[in-house]
Amino acid sequence: MNFDKEFDASGLSCPLPILKTKKALADMASGQVLKMIATDCGSVKDMQAFADQTGNSLLSQSEESGKYIFFMKKK
Amino acid sequence: MTTKKMAIIASKGTLDMAYPPFILASTAAALGYEVQVFFTFYGLQLLRKDLSDVKISPLGNPAMPMPIPMPVMVQMLPGMESMATMMMKQKMKSKGVASLEELRDLCLEAEVKFIACQMTVDLFEFEKSDFIDGVEWGGAAMFMGFAGETDVCLFV
């Protein structure tokens, strides 16, 4: 999937992956896509909840050898 | 859509009880909430520039997981509190848990409003210069003015 920005939150625990996602989205334009990588399994539900509550779309999420990869499109 | 609001009262000053207000405040702010945290009694310690007095103790805390079983008579020895605090901080760091300073900075960056209870500041004879910048001073009525309009209101 194409993306405009990427950041790696591997090794960080709740709530840092969400807080850093929010920060990463802040300087992106509407419609741009952020790729986020995390190792905290709690971030799977948290990223969905973040998307539901903020209106940013979670385009996809997948797991690859202990890493969770999210693509989020900015509202 | 109107902005959702959350108010928290932070009344505890131990390391473990310092986390919930800062985690919830920073997360709610990231979700678009307007957030105020009212710090009172021992919670005031969490607004001081120097957080090294914020500690954890196994004493009176039987649920705290310990690497080895430790009798209460040992827990009360001098230095045990500092040791437990150091061990907990190391554990948190190794698990990627944010430090209190980091979470507090993230709250401020996200424009979470911190209010220090004026009555307890006076009671404990704290100096305003001991506290971080950006703290407001207020009382119960000021808190209720905001709390009465919130969607989430918590006491920690």
Short mmCIF file of C-alpha atoms in Angstrom, two decimals:
data_model
loop_
_atom_site.label_atom_id
_atom_site.label_comp_id
_atom_site.label_asym_id
_atom_site.label_seq_id
_atom_site.Cartn_x
_atom_site.Cartn_y
_atom_site.Cartn_z
CA MET A 1 0.00 0.00 0.00
CA ASN A 2 1.26 3.49 -0.80
CA PHE A 3 1.83 5.85 2.08
CA ASP A 4 3.06 9.40 2.61
CA LYS A 5 4.69 9.03 6.02
CA GLU A 6 5.91 6.20 8.19
CA PHE A 7 6.84 5.82 11.83
CA ASP A 8 7.88 2.95 14.01
CA ALA A 9 6.45 2.67 17.52
CA SER A 10 8.06 -0.72 18.15
CA GLY A 11 8.88 -1.32 21.81
CA LEU A 12 6.52 1.40 23.04
CA SER A 13 3.60 0.62 25.34
CA CYS A 14 0.14 2.12 25.73
CA PRO A 15 -0.64 4.98 25.29
CA LEU A 16 2.51 6.02 23.37
CA PRO A 17 1.65 4.41 20.00
CA ILE A 18 -1.65 6.34 19.95
CA LEU A 19 -0.15 9.62 21.15
CA LYS A 20 2.62 9.40 18.56
CA THR A 21 0.12 8.52 15.84
CA LYS A 22 -1.83 11.64 16.71
CA LYS A 23 1.37 13.69 16.51
CA ALA A 24 2.42 12.13 13.21
CA LEU A 25 -0.99 12.92 11.68
CA ALA A 26 -0.84 16.52 12.87
CA ASP A 27 1.46 17.76 10.12
CA MET A 28 -0.05 15.67 7.34
CA ALA A 29 -2.65 16.83 4.84
CA SER A 30 -6.18 15.52 4.61
CA GLY A 31 -6.28 12.30 2.56
CA GLN A 32 -2.62 11.41 3.13
CA VAL A 33 -1.77 7.95 4.44
CA LEU A 34 0.33 7.15 7.50
CA LYS A 35 2.04 3.79 8.00
CA MET A 36 2.55 2.91 11.65
CA ILE A 37 4.38 -0.10 13.07
CA ALA A 38 3.89 -1.26 16.66
CA THR A 39 4.77 -4.25 18.81
CA ASP A 40 2.21 -3.52 21.56
CA CYS A 41 -0.67 -5.96 20.92
CA GLY A 42 -3.02 -3.55 22.72
CA SER A 43 -2.54 -1.11 19.86
CA VAL A 44 -4.72 -3.29 17.58
CA LYS A 45 -7.87 -2.38 19.48
CA ASP A 46 -6.59 1.08 20.39
CA MET A 47 -5.91 2.09 16.79
CA GLN A 48 -9.42 1.02 15.79
CA ALA A 49 -10.87 2.99 18.71
CA PHE A 50 -8.70 5.99 17.78
CA ALA A 51 -10.01 5.83 14.21
CA ASP A 52 -13.64 5.49 15.34
CA GLN A 53 -13.39 8.47 17.67
CA THR A 54 -11.35 10.83 15.53
CA GLY A 55 -12.81 10.13 12.08
CA ASN A 56 -9.46 9.15 10.54
CA SER A 57 -9.86 5.92 8.54
CA LEU A 58 -7.96 2.78 9.42
CA LEU A 59 -7.42 1.42 5.91
CA SER A 60 -5.79 -1.81 6.98
CA GLN A 61 -4.06 -3.61 9.80
CA SER A 62 -1.95 -6.73 9.64
CA GLU A 63 0.48 -8.72 11.72
CA GLU A 64 3.89 -9.89 10.57
CA SER A 65 6.19 -11.81 12.91
CA GLY A 66 5.15 -9.96 16.06
CA LYS A 67 4.85 -6.55 14.43
CA TYR A 68 1.53 -4.87 13.83
CA ILE A 69 1.28 -2.69 10.76
CA PHE A 70 -1.40 -0.06 10.35
CA PHE A 71 -2.30 2.22 7.47
CA MET A 72 -4.33 5.23 8.46
CA LYS A 73 -5.79 7.86 6.17
CA LYS A 74 -6.07 11.32 7.62
CA LYS A 75 -9.55 12.82 7.77
CA MET B 1 -20.02 17.91 16.58
CA THR B 2 -19.40 19.52 19.94
CA THR B 3 -16.09 18.81 21.67
CA LYS B 4 -16.24 16.13 24.32
CA LYS B 5 -14.86 16.98 27.73
CA MET B 6 -13.18 15.05 30.53
CA ALA B 7 -12.30 16.07 34.07
CA ILE B 8 -10.04 14.11 36.42
CA ILE B 9 -9.26 14.63 40.08
CA ALA B 10 -5.73 13.38 40.84
CA SER B 11 -5.41 12.93 44.60
CA LYS B 12 -2.57 10.40 44.93
CA GLY B 13 1.17 11.00 44.79
CA THR B 14 2.66 7.53 44.39
CA LEU B 15 4.31 6.31 41.21
CA ASP B 16 1.60 3.75 40.40
CA MET B 17 -1.27 6.15 41.03
CA ALA B 18 0.42 8.91 39.01
CA TYR B 19 0.02 6.98 35.77
CA PRO B 20 -3.78 6.75 35.34
CA PRO B 21 -4.45 10.52 35.29
CA PHE B 22 -1.58 11.27 32.88
CA ILE B 23 -2.35 8.31 30.58
CA LEU B 24 -6.06 9.07 30.39
CA ALA B 25 -5.59 12.83 30.06
CA SER B 26 -3.05 12.53 27.22
CA THR B 27 -5.08 9.87 25.41
CA ALA B 28 -8.34 11.76 25.73
CA ALA B 29 -6.62 14.88 24.38
CA ALA B 30 -5.34 12.84 21.42
CA LEU B 31 -8.93 11.74 20.79
CA GLY B 32 -10.05 15.34 20.66
CA TYR B 33 -11.35 15.81 24.21
CA GLU B 34 -10.93 19.04 26.10
CA VAL B 35 -9.30 17.89 29.35
CA GLN B 36 -8.76 19.38 32.79
CA VAL B 37 -6.97 17.65 35.66
CA PHE B 38 -7.46 18.97 39.16
CA PHE B 39 -4.54 18.03 41.46
CA THR B 40 -5.28 17.96 45.15
CA PHE B 41 -3.64 16.67 48.33
CA TYR B 42 -0.81 14.21 47.45
CA GLY B 43 -1.63 14.54 43.77
CA LEU B 44 0.08 17.95 43.92
CA GLN B 45 3.42 16.11 43.93
CA LEU B 46 2.77 15.24 40.28
CA LEU B 47 2.96 18.91 39.28
CA ARG B 48 6.33 19.61 40.86
CA LYS B 49 9.29 20.24 38.58
CA ASP B 50 11.22 17.48 40.30
CA LEU B 51 9.34 14.16 40.26
CA SER B 52 12.02 12.22 42.14
CA ASP B 53 9.85 12.17 45.29
CA VAL B 54 7.16 10.23 43.44
CA LYS B 55 7.84 6.68 44.61
CA ILE B 56 6.26 3.30 45.02
CA SER B 57 6.29 1.15 48.15
CA PRO B 58 5.52 -2.53 48.67
CA LEU B 59 4.41 -1.60 52.22
CA GLY B 60 0.66 -1.80 52.64
CA ASN B 61 0.43 -2.91 49.01
CA PRO B 62 0.08 -6.70 49.12
CA ALA B 63 -0.94 -6.88 45.45
CA MET B 64 2.41 -5.56 44.22
CA PRO B 65 4.21 -8.31 42.29
CA MET B 66 7.65 -8.93 43.82
CA PRO B 67 10.57 -10.80 42.23
CA ILE B 68 10.98 -12.69 45.51
CA PRO B 69 8.53 -12.99 48.43
CA MET B 70 9.33 -10.28 50.95
CA PRO B 71 8.06 -10.22 54.54
CA VAL B 72 6.53 -6.95 55.74
CA MET B 73 9.28 -6.66 58.36
CA VAL B 74 11.82 -6.49 55.53
CA GLN B 75 9.74 -4.09 53.42
CA MET B 76 9.89 -1.50 56.19
CA LEU B 77 13.70 -1.34 56.31
CA PRO B 78 15.35 1.94 55.31
CA GLY B 79 16.07 2.15 51.60
CA MET B 80 13.44 -0.40 50.56
CA GLU B 81 11.16 2.27 49.13
CA SER B 82 13.92 3.71 46.96
CA MET B 83 14.91 0.23 45.84
CA ALA B 84 11.34 -0.74 44.93
CA THR B 85 10.98 2.54 43.02
CA MET B 86 14.21 1.99 41.12
CA MET B 87 13.22 -1.55 40.22
CA MET B 88 9.76 -0.48 39.06
CA LYS B 89 11.20 2.31 36.91
CA GLN B 90 13.69 -0.10 35.32
CA LYS B 91 10.90 -2.57 34.61
CA MET B 92 8.75 0.14 33.03
CA LYS B 93 11.63 1.33 30.86
CA SER B 94 12.35 -2.18 29.65
CA LYS B 95 8.68 -2.59 28.66
CA GLY B 96 8.54 0.69 26.76
CA VAL B 97 6.24 2.39 29.29
CA ALA B 98 6.58 6.16 29.13
CA SER B 99 8.12 8.01 32.07
CA LEU B 100 5.87 10.31 34.10
CA GLU B 101 7.81 13.32 32.83
CA GLU B 102 7.22 12.26 29.23
CA LEU B 103 3.48 11.70 29.72
CA ARG B 104 3.14 14.99 31.58
CA ASP B 105 4.91 16.83 28.74
CA LEU B 106 2.63 15.15 26.20
CA CYS B 107 -0.39 16.34 28.20
CA LEU B 108 0.89 19.92 28.20
CA GLU B 109 1.68 19.76 24.50
CA ALA B 110 -1.89 18.60 23.88
CA GLU B 111 -3.20 21.55 25.90
CA VAL B 112 -4.50 19.56 28.84
CA LYS B 113 -5.21 22.09 31.58
CA PHE B 114 -3.59 21.37 34.96
CA ILE B 115 -5.17 22.96 38.01
CA ALA B 116 -3.53 22.85 41.43
CA CYS B 117 -5.84 22.97 44.43
CA GLN B 118 -5.05 26.28 46.12
CA MET B 119 -6.18 25.07 49.56
CA THR B 120 -3.79 22.09 49.61
CA VAL B 121 -0.93 24.14 48.14
CA ASP B 122 -1.35 26.45 51.15
CA LEU B 123 -1.88 23.56 53.57
CA PHE B 124 1.38 21.85 52.65
CA GLU B 125 3.16 25.22 52.32
CA PHE B 126 4.36 24.46 48.82
CA GLU B 127 6.04 27.24 46.87
CA LYS B 128 4.50 28.07 43.53
CA SER B 129 8.03 28.10 42.13
CA ASP B 130 8.29 24.34 42.87
CA PHE B 131 5.64 23.65 40.24
CA ILE B 132 5.98 23.37 36.47
CA ASP B 133 4.97 26.29 34.26
CA GLY B 134 1.44 26.43 32.93
CA VAL B 135 -0.30 25.30 36.12
CA GLU B 136 -3.40 27.22 37.16
CA TRP B 137 -4.56 27.66 40.75
CA GLY B 138 -8.14 27.05 41.73
CA GLY B 139 -10.71 25.67 44.10
CA ALA B 140 -13.61 23.26 44.22
CA ALA B 141 -16.08 25.66 42.63
CA MET B 142 -13.74 26.27 39.70
CA PHE B 143 -13.45 22.52 39.17
CA MET B 144 -17.22 22.05 39.34
CA GLY B 145 -17.70 24.75 36.74
CA PHE B 146 -15.90 22.56 34.22
CA ALA B 147 -16.80 19.13 35.67
CA GLY B 148 -20.52 19.87 35.44
CA GLU B 149 -20.28 20.03 31.67
CA THR B 150 -18.11 16.96 31.09
CA ASP B 151 -18.83 13.64 29.41
CA VAL B 152 -16.31 11.77 31.59
CA CYS B 153 -15.42 12.68 35.16
CA LEU B 154 -13.03 10.57 37.24
CA PHE B 155 -11.54 10.55 40.71
CA VAL B 156 -8.09 8.97 40.98
#
